[in-house]
Tab-separated table of C-alpha atoms in Angstrom:
chain	number	residue	atom	x	y	z
A	1	MET	CA	22.572	102.262	44.801
A	2	ALA	CA	20.964	99.213	46.190
A	3	ASN	CA	19.260	100.762	48.921
A	4	SER	CA	15.449	100.522	49.737
A	5	SER	CA	13.328	103.236	49.626
A	6	PRO	CA	12.723	105.038	53.069
A	7	GLY	CA	9.436	104.250	54.749
A	8	SER	CA	9.003	100.933	53.216
A	9	PRO	CA	7.865	98.108	55.879
A	10	GLY	CA	10.473	97.136	58.055
A	11	ASP	CA	13.085	99.422	56.420
A	12	PHE	CA	15.559	100.865	58.700
A	13	SER	CA	17.558	103.412	56.403
A	14	GLU	CA	20.513	105.284	58.167
A	15	GLY	CA	21.233	107.786	55.316
A	16	ARG	CA	24.102	108.826	53.371
A	17	TRP	CA	26.293	109.704	56.542
A	18	ALA	CA	26.568	105.903	57.322
A	19	VAL	CA	28.155	105.058	54.079
A	20	GLN	CA	30.594	108.207	54.492
A	21	ALA	CA	31.790	106.694	57.890
A	22	VAL	CA	32.450	103.472	56.524
A	23	LEU	CA	34.349	104.922	53.407
A	24	ALA	CA	36.273	107.055	55.935
A	25	VAL	CA	37.355	103.988	58.158
A	26	GLN	CA	38.198	102.010	54.863
A	27	ALA	CA	40.302	104.773	53.435
A	28	GLY	CA	41.992	105.470	56.747
A	29	LEU	CA	42.814	101.753	57.671
A	30	ALA	CA	43.581	100.458	54.186
A	31	PRO	CA	47.173	99.348	55.392
A	32	PHE	CA	45.483	96.962	57.865
A	33	ASP	CA	43.237	95.267	55.432
A	34	GLY	CA	44.684	92.025	55.977
A	35	PHE	CA	44.742	91.975	59.848
A	36	LEU	CA	41.168	93.348	60.120
A	37	SER	CA	39.932	90.525	57.594
A	38	PHE	CA	41.420	88.039	59.814
A	39	VAL	CA	39.864	89.671	63.060
A	40	SER	CA	36.434	89.628	61.039
A	41	SER	CA	36.815	85.982	60.297
A	42	ALA	CA	38.108	85.090	63.844
A	43	SER	CA	35.206	86.738	65.393
A	44	ASN	CA	32.630	84.616	63.712
A	45	PRO	CA	29.954	83.874	66.198
A	46	ALA	CA	30.309	80.024	65.514
A	47	SER	CA	33.921	80.322	66.726
A	48	VAL	CA	32.589	80.695	70.373
A	49	LEU	CA	31.082	77.072	69.927
A	50	HIS	CA	34.170	75.657	68.154
A	51	PHE	CA	36.997	76.787	70.260
A	52	LEU	CA	36.020	78.988	73.305
A	53	VAL	CA	33.354	76.669	74.900
A	54	PRO	CA	35.618	73.496	74.561
A	55	ILE	CA	38.537	75.148	75.991
A	56	LEU	CA	36.563	76.779	78.910
A	57	ALA	CA	34.939	73.588	79.717
A	58	LEU	CA	38.468	72.332	80.790
A	59	PHE	CA	38.321	74.820	83.526
A	60	ASP	CA	35.080	75.562	84.665
A	61	GLN	CA	31.968	73.555	83.254
A	62	THR	CA	29.405	75.556	84.732
A	63	LEU	CA	30.901	78.876	83.343
A	64	ALA	CA	31.034	76.915	80.118
A	65	LEU	CA	27.483	76.368	80.094
A	66	GLN	CA	26.542	79.982	81.021
A	67	VAL	CA	28.511	81.026	77.773
A	68	VAL	CA	26.584	78.592	75.774
A	69	VAL	CA	23.344	79.941	77.069
A	70	SER	CA	24.370	83.501	76.400
A	71	TYR	CA	25.381	82.596	72.761
A	72	VAL	CA	22.175	80.947	72.089
A	73	ILE	CA	20.091	83.878	73.520
A	74	ALA	CA	22.416	86.373	71.529
A	75	ASP	CA	22.326	84.598	68.368
A	76	ILE	CA	18.645	83.960	68.256
A	77	SER	CA	17.791	87.379	69.542
A	78	ASN	CA	20.049	89.101	66.727
A	79	LEU	CA	17.965	87.256	64.132
A	80	ALA	CA	14.718	88.304	65.852
A	81	MET	CA	15.864	91.869	65.604
A	82	LYS	CA	17.175	91.797	62.169
A	83	TRP	CA	13.811	90.689	60.603
A	84	PRO	CA	11.780	93.728	61.533
A	85	LEU	CA	14.548	96.266	61.348
A	86	GLN	CA	15.779	95.382	58.191
A	87	GLY	CA	18.972	97.481	58.336
A	88	ASP	CA	20.821	97.695	54.905
A	89	ARG	CA	24.462	96.740	54.910
A	90	PRO	CA	26.962	99.417	53.661
A	91	TYR	CA	27.964	97.640	50.465
A	92	TRP	CA	24.360	97.558	49.561
A	93	MET	CA	24.029	101.084	49.827
A	94	ASP	CA	27.049	102.249	47.711
A	95	PRO	CA	29.295	100.365	45.141
A	96	ALA	CA	32.162	102.754	46.171
A	97	VAL	CA	32.182	100.585	49.470
A	98	ARG	CA	35.266	98.109	49.177
A	99	GLN	CA	34.451	94.413	49.615
A	100	PHE	CA	36.410	91.824	51.132
A	101	GLY	CA	34.796	88.529	50.033
A	102	HIS	CA	32.899	86.396	52.503
A	103	ASN	CA	33.762	88.797	55.249
A	104	THR	CA	31.520	91.542	53.458
A	105	CYS	CA	28.979	89.515	51.374
A	106	GLU	CA	26.586	88.278	54.057
A	107	VAL	CA	23.168	88.051	52.851
A	108	GLY	CA	21.169	88.597	56.153
A	109	PHE	CA	20.159	92.066	57.094
A	110	GLY	CA	22.659	94.420	59.200
A	111	MET	CA	20.852	95.674	62.185
A	112	PRO	CA	22.356	94.940	64.839
A	113	SER	CA	25.722	93.443	64.073
A	114	GLY	CA	25.475	89.663	65.057
A	115	HIS	CA	29.440	89.547	65.325
A	116	VAL	CA	29.602	92.145	67.984
A	117	GLN	CA	26.256	91.395	69.789
A	118	VAL	CA	27.648	87.610	70.416
A	119	THR	CA	31.176	88.959	71.220
A	120	VAL	CA	29.795	91.372	73.950
A	121	ALA	CA	27.201	88.843	75.294
A	122	VAL	CA	29.798	85.974	75.712
A	123	TYR	CA	32.962	87.883	76.793
A	124	ALA	CA	31.236	90.229	79.294
A	125	LEU	CA	30.179	87.193	81.045
A	126	LEU	CA	33.735	85.989	81.446
A	127	VAL	CA	34.712	89.648	82.624
A	128	VAL	CA	32.030	89.218	85.413
A	129	ALA	CA	33.313	85.747	86.161
A	130	ILE	CA	37.031	86.427	86.213
A	131	ARG	CA	37.069	90.008	87.516
A	132	LYS	CA	40.667	90.884	86.598
A	133	ARG	CA	41.404	94.354	85.267
A	134	TRP	CA	43.765	93.139	82.776
A	135	PHE	CA	41.180	90.804	81.317
A	136	GLY	CA	38.606	93.367	81.238
A	137	ALA	CA	41.039	95.791	79.170
A	138	LEU	CA	41.713	92.899	76.929
A	139	VAL	CA	38.155	92.106	76.142
A	140	ALA	CA	37.239	95.881	75.733
A	141	GLY	CA	40.080	95.830	72.844
A	142	VAL	CA	38.670	92.555	71.297
A	143	VAL	CA	35.210	94.252	71.257
A	144	GLY	CA	36.554	97.156	69.897
A	145	LEU	CA	38.682	95.574	66.938
A	146	THR	CA	35.783	93.266	66.248
A	147	ALA	CA	33.303	96.384	65.729
A	148	LEU	CA	36.165	98.300	63.915
A	149	SER	CA	36.731	95.119	61.462
A	150	ARG	CA	33.027	94.847	60.721
A	151	VAL	CA	32.744	98.576	59.698
A	152	HIS	CA	36.004	98.221	57.645
A	153	MET	CA	34.795	95.122	55.975
A	154	GLY	CA	31.744	97.100	54.760
A	155	ALA	CA	29.319	94.759	56.476
A	156	HIS	CA	27.930	97.020	59.176
A	157	THR	CA	27.674	100.813	59.958
A	158	PRO	CA	28.930	102.503	63.089
A	159	LEU	CA	25.254	102.527	64.349
A	160	GLN	CA	24.973	98.725	63.643
A	161	VAL	CA	27.862	97.697	65.536
A	162	SER	CA	27.004	100.136	68.481
A	163	CYS	CA	23.403	98.673	68.866
A	164	GLY	CA	25.080	95.104	68.574
A	165	ALA	CA	27.287	96.160	71.583
A	166	LEU	CA	24.321	97.274	73.486
A	167	ALA	CA	22.162	94.232	72.928
A	168	GLY	CA	25.287	92.086	73.900
A	169	ALA	CA	25.765	93.792	77.275
A	170	ALA	CA	22.167	93.403	77.925
A	171	ILE	CA	22.118	89.743	77.175
A	172	ALA	CA	25.257	89.428	79.384
A	173	PHE	CA	23.506	91.227	82.177
A	174	LEU	CA	20.462	88.947	81.923
A	175	VAL	CA	22.459	85.650	81.964
A	176	THR	CA	24.506	87.171	84.947
A	177	ARG	CA	21.064	87.572	86.737
A	178	LEU	CA	19.836	84.051	85.686
A	179	SER	CA	23.057	82.258	87.211
A	180	PRO	CA	20.975	81.062	90.223
A	181	VAL	CA	19.072	79.050	87.782
A	182	ILE	CA	21.682	78.044	85.433
A	183	LYS	CA	24.447	76.823	87.935
A	184	PRO	CA	21.938	74.472	89.715
A	185	TRP	CA	21.205	72.993	85.920
A	186	ALA	CA	25.000	72.264	85.773
A	187	ALA	CA	25.067	70.696	88.971
A	188	ARG	CA	25.403	66.806	89.572
A	189	GLU	CA	22.313	66.721	91.771
A	190	PHE	CA	20.012	67.993	89.003
A	191	GLY	CA	20.197	64.730	87.121
A	192	SER	CA	21.115	63.921	83.591
A	193	MET	CA	17.720	63.351	81.931
A	194	ALA	CA	16.296	66.537	83.694
A	195	ARG	CA	19.160	68.441	82.406
A	196	VAL	CA	18.746	67.274	78.824
A	197	GLY	CA	14.998	67.495	79.091
A	198	TRP	CA	15.010	71.259	80.107
A	199	ALA	CA	17.504	71.942	77.108
A	200	VAL	CA	15.051	70.283	74.721
A	201	VAL	CA	12.149	72.300	76.275
A	202	ALA	CA	14.079	75.537	75.888
A	203	VAL	CA	15.170	74.902	72.336
A	204	ALA	CA	11.665	74.017	71.382
A	205	ALA	CA	10.434	77.220	72.996
A	206	ALA	CA	12.979	79.505	71.098
A	207	THR	CA	12.016	77.676	67.807
A	208	CYS	CA	8.414	78.284	68.510
A	209	VAL	CA	9.034	82.215	69.091
A	210	ILE	CA	11.112	82.432	65.879
A	211	ALA	CA	8.533	80.741	63.909
A	212	VAL	CA	5.752	82.827	65.200
A	213	GLU	CA	7.603	86.121	64.608
A	214	CYS	CA	8.256	84.900	60.998
A	215	GLU	CA	4.740	84.212	60.475
A	216	ALA	CA	3.492	87.395	62.110
A	217	LEU	CA	5.957	89.541	59.818
A	218	THR	CA	5.141	87.875	56.648
A	219	ALA	CA	1.271	88.442	57.350
A	220	SER	CA	2.053	92.099	57.841
A	221	GLY	CA	3.524	92.527	54.560
A	222	ILE	CA	7.284	92.404	55.596
A	223	ASP	CA	9.556	90.174	53.387
A	224	ILE	CA	12.101	88.841	55.758
A	225	TYR	CA	14.266	87.345	53.079
A	226	ALA	CA	14.440	90.732	51.083
A	227	SER	CA	18.165	91.131	51.933
A	228	VAL	CA	18.996	88.079	49.764
A	229	GLY	CA	18.239	90.061	46.665
A	230	LYS	CA	19.982	93.179	47.820
A	231	ALA	CA	23.068	91.018	48.561
A	232	THR	CA	23.033	89.212	45.342
A	233	ALA	CA	22.826	92.333	43.474
A	234	ALA	CA	25.527	94.164	45.289
A	235	CYS	CA	28.062	91.480	46.019
A	236	VAL	CA	30.988	91.991	43.347
A	237	GLU	CA	32.288	88.165	43.731
A	238	GLY	CA	28.850	86.738	44.225
A	239	VAL	CA	26.954	85.254	46.992
A	240	GLY	CA	28.783	81.986	48.224
A	241	LYS	CA	25.784	80.222	49.561
A	242	SER	CA	22.102	81.287	50.126
A	243	VAL	CA	20.786	82.436	53.494
A	244	SER	CA	19.114	80.185	55.839
A	245	SER	CA	17.733	81.382	59.156
A	246	ALA	CA	16.592	77.771	59.918
A	247	ARG	CA	20.379	76.515	59.742
A	248	GLY	CA	21.329	79.165	62.307
A	249	VAL	CA	18.580	78.382	64.518
A	250	ALA	CA	19.388	74.545	64.087
A	251	ARG	CA	23.050	75.305	65.270
A	252	ASP	CA	21.820	77.185	68.124
A	253	CYS	CA	19.538	74.235	69.249
A	254	GLY	CA	21.888	71.549	68.660
A	255	ALA	CA	24.515	73.445	70.760
A	256	LEU	CA	22.354	73.983	73.831
A	257	VAL	CA	21.346	70.273	73.920
A	258	GLY	CA	24.730	69.178	73.143
A	259	ALA	CA	26.059	71.134	76.035
A	260	ALA	CA	23.645	69.698	78.229
A	261	VAL	CA	24.572	66.095	77.032
A	262	GLY	CA	28.222	67.072	77.351
A	263	ARG	CA	27.728	68.134	81.071
A	264	SER	CA	25.908	64.799	81.944
A	265	LEU	CA	28.642	62.763	80.106
A	266	ALA	CA	31.512	64.632	82.068
A	267	LEU	CA	29.849	63.955	85.518
A	268	VAL	CA	29.213	60.309	84.622
A	269	LEU	CA	32.596	59.507	83.414
A	270	ARG	CA	34.355	61.402	86.223
A	271	PRO	CA	34.347	60.163	89.905
A	272	LYS	CA	32.358	62.286	92.446
A	273	HIS	CA	35.257	62.027	94.821
A	274	THR	CA	38.783	60.174	94.979
A	275	LEU	CA	39.900	59.827	98.482
A	276	VAL	CA	43.932	60.425	98.827
A	277	SER	CA	46.115	61.460	101.430
A	278	ALA	CA	46.627	65.219	102.137
A	279	ALA	CA	50.119	64.893	100.911
A	280	ALA	CA	49.067	63.268	97.651
A	281	ALA	CA	46.446	65.898	96.936
A	282	MET	CA	48.862	68.552	97.457
A	283	ASP	CA	51.338	66.946	94.958
A	284	ALA	CA	48.552	66.238	92.291
A	285	ASN	CA	47.567	70.094	92.567
A	286	ARG	CA	51.395	71.063	91.909
A	287	ARG	CA	51.610	68.551	88.908
A	288	LEU	CA	48.299	69.426	87.466
A	289	ASP	CA	48.763	73.038	87.455
A	290	PHE	CA	49.404	73.551	83.775
A	291	GLY	CA	46.586	75.812	82.465
A	292	TRP	CA	48.048	76.902	79.338
A	293	GLY	CA	49.192	73.398	78.163
A	294	ARG	CA	45.666	72.145	79.051
A	295	ALA	CA	44.219	74.891	76.966
A	296	LEU	CA	46.445	73.968	74.070
A	297	VAL	CA	45.642	70.456	74.182
A	298	GLY	CA	41.963	71.407	74.575
A	299	ALA	CA	42.104	73.679	71.536
A	300	ILE	CA	43.861	71.006	69.433
A	301	SER	CA	40.928	68.487	70.603
A	302	ALA	CA	38.248	70.855	69.638
A	303	TRP	CA	39.788	71.403	66.145
A	304	VAL	CA	40.158	67.497	65.597
A	305	ALA	CA	36.571	67.067	66.837
A	306	LEU	CA	35.326	69.950	64.576
A	307	GLN	CA	37.029	68.456	61.565
A	308	VAL	CA	35.626	64.938	62.255
A	309	VAL	CA	32.124	66.252	62.702
A	310	ASN	CA	32.299	68.478	59.782
A	311	ALA	CA	33.370	65.673	57.536
A	312	GLY	CA	30.346	63.548	58.956
A	313	ALA	CA	28.112	66.234	58.123
A	314	ASP	CA	29.249	66.670	54.720
A	315	VAL	CA	28.708	62.908	54.006
A	316	PHE	CA	25.310	63.050	55.498
A	317	GLN	CA	24.210	66.090	53.504
A	318	SER	CA	25.781	64.382	50.206
A	319	ASN	CA	24.061	61.063	50.742
A	320	GLY	CA	20.958	61.948	52.824
A	321	HIS	CA	18.678	62.362	50.015
A	322	VAL	CA	19.403	58.608	49.034
A	323	LEU	CA	18.505	57.572	52.628
A	324	PHE	CA	15.483	59.789	53.043
A	325	ARG	CA	14.317	60.209	49.469
A	326	ARG	CA	10.791	58.718	50.303
A	327	ALA	CA	10.086	60.991	53.193
A	328	LEU	CA	11.348	64.278	51.736
A	329	ASP	CA	9.801	66.392	49.184
A	330	ALA	CA	11.383	68.963	46.759
A	331	GLY	CA	12.939	70.747	49.791
A	332	GLU	CA	15.172	67.862	50.926
A	333	THR	CA	18.419	69.609	50.660
A	334	GLU	CA	17.387	72.425	53.140
A	335	TRP	CA	15.759	70.076	55.421
A	336	LEU	CA	18.776	67.737	55.477
A	337	SER	CA	20.972	70.768	56.122
A	338	VAL	CA	18.997	71.755	58.922
A	339	VAL	CA	18.971	68.260	60.603
A	340	SER	CA	22.498	67.990	59.885
A	341	ASN	CA	23.511	71.301	61.735
A	342	VAL	CA	21.318	70.088	64.681
A	343	VAL	CA	23.275	66.777	64.908
A	344	LYS	CA	26.580	68.501	64.154
A	345	TYR	CA	26.494	70.770	67.032
A	346	THR	CA	24.917	68.356	69.616
A	347	LEU	CA	27.935	66.058	68.886
A	348	LEU	CA	30.291	68.834	68.753
A	349	LEU	CA	29.402	70.139	71.837
A	350	ALA	CA	28.780	66.801	73.611
A	351	ILE	CA	32.284	66.001	72.781
A	352	GLY	CA	33.770	69.319	73.478
A	353	THR	CA	32.112	69.976	77.114
A	354	GLY	CA	31.755	66.096	77.930
A	355	LEU	CA	34.111	63.742	76.544
A	356	VAL	CA	37.122	65.895	76.309
A	357	PRO	CA	37.121	67.369	79.747
A	358	ALA	CA	36.442	64.032	81.252
A	359	PHE	CA	39.854	62.957	79.838
A	360	LEU	CA	41.876	66.057	79.774
A	361	ALA	CA	40.690	68.215	82.527
A	362	SER	CA	42.432	68.474	86.073
A	363	PRO	CA	41.033	65.958	88.444
A	364	ARG	CA	41.755	68.103	91.354
A	365	SER	CA	38.090	69.071	91.758
A	366	SER	CA	37.494	65.154	92.376
A	367	LEU	CA	40.452	64.810	94.989
A	368	LEU	CA	39.458	64.949	98.568
A	369	SER	CA	42.374	64.608	101.036
A	370	GLU	CA	41.528	62.789	104.404
A	371	SER	CA	41.185	66.020	106.319
A	372	ASP	CA	39.053	67.494	103.506
A	373	LEU	CA	36.870	64.410	103.684
A	374	SER	CA	36.186	64.892	107.604
A	375	VAL	CA	35.139	68.578	107.003
A	376	HIS	CA	33.034	67.405	103.995
A	377	GLU	CA	31.144	65.025	106.047
A	378	ARG	CA	30.792	67.382	109.123
A	379	GLU	CA	29.161	69.661	106.873
A	380	LYS	CA	27.058	66.973	105.267
A	381	ALA	CA	25.901	66.027	108.769
A	382	ALA	CA	25.002	69.639	109.665
A	383	MET	CA	22.844	69.962	106.598
A	384	SER	CA	21.202	66.566	107.412
A	385	GLY	CA	20.544	67.859	111.034
A	386	THR	CA	18.911	71.078	109.904
A	387	ASN	CA	16.476	69.353	107.674
């Protein structure tokens, strides 16, 4: 058994019952191995940035920004909790736990589940925004399947996915309470430079918190990378790549800055208002009401953007050591990967939340009929009078 001894610094051992629960799930759901492997892969936290946010930005850019904020908080806080808790993954504990390649052989600690935490943090926010019973039921099913798949993959215990769900719900509640702050941040009146500037300040603060925690835990004798040895020893097919918390934080930083840049681009590229006749506005609303079609085009655009940005990131990482050989030391590969992730997700989110929505989203929000304009002008005049 690859488990650490109970009572060691930072150790969070659950006991034999956790392994037995995982083995029971794997035995009972063996006919659904393929389906649950697909669910586990599809619920990868990064898929929120790759597809959900770009599609959501076509319909509601403010909500898309809230989702990015919720994602970043969930992902970074998950790392911050895993380091001190150091929960063992089931496939480390017992070789009898079946493994499913990369879906099982993750090298970070297991408490709490990052897949479940991010899924709940993001989709609970959408449930609050959409307020439809059918959608709430759908999200509950998605969360349940995600949690079940992670247990079935041998990557997490039932307690780890449960704690991930609770942490995600708390983050969704926090972001909902912060909506009076986030919504003005997305507004046109906030200003592009201020929007991007505050995003940079936020990611700098988050990076500092993670760095301070890392130093504090290391100074107290806790090895935050002890999981790498356990995963390497337990994984039958071998660990595909080494763990890098820095790359994960870089992805989150790039995503938040990219979303801020994207929102600013969308506001710059689209007119504030277009004056049309009332009949033309009604006709435009009817013709442009093709939500599913727009979502499909958005998904394809997001996929294309992801492939292009990934290709650029691969070229950068392959040739970066030549470009920066004088500036980097022996750790150049890791630093190039971190820089590449920041640039990659900044570009990906800027394209997905800015350029694509500017050209594909319905312009109905920028249409003002003549009657609307008169109402708009009266409201503006009334506000000016009160000031």
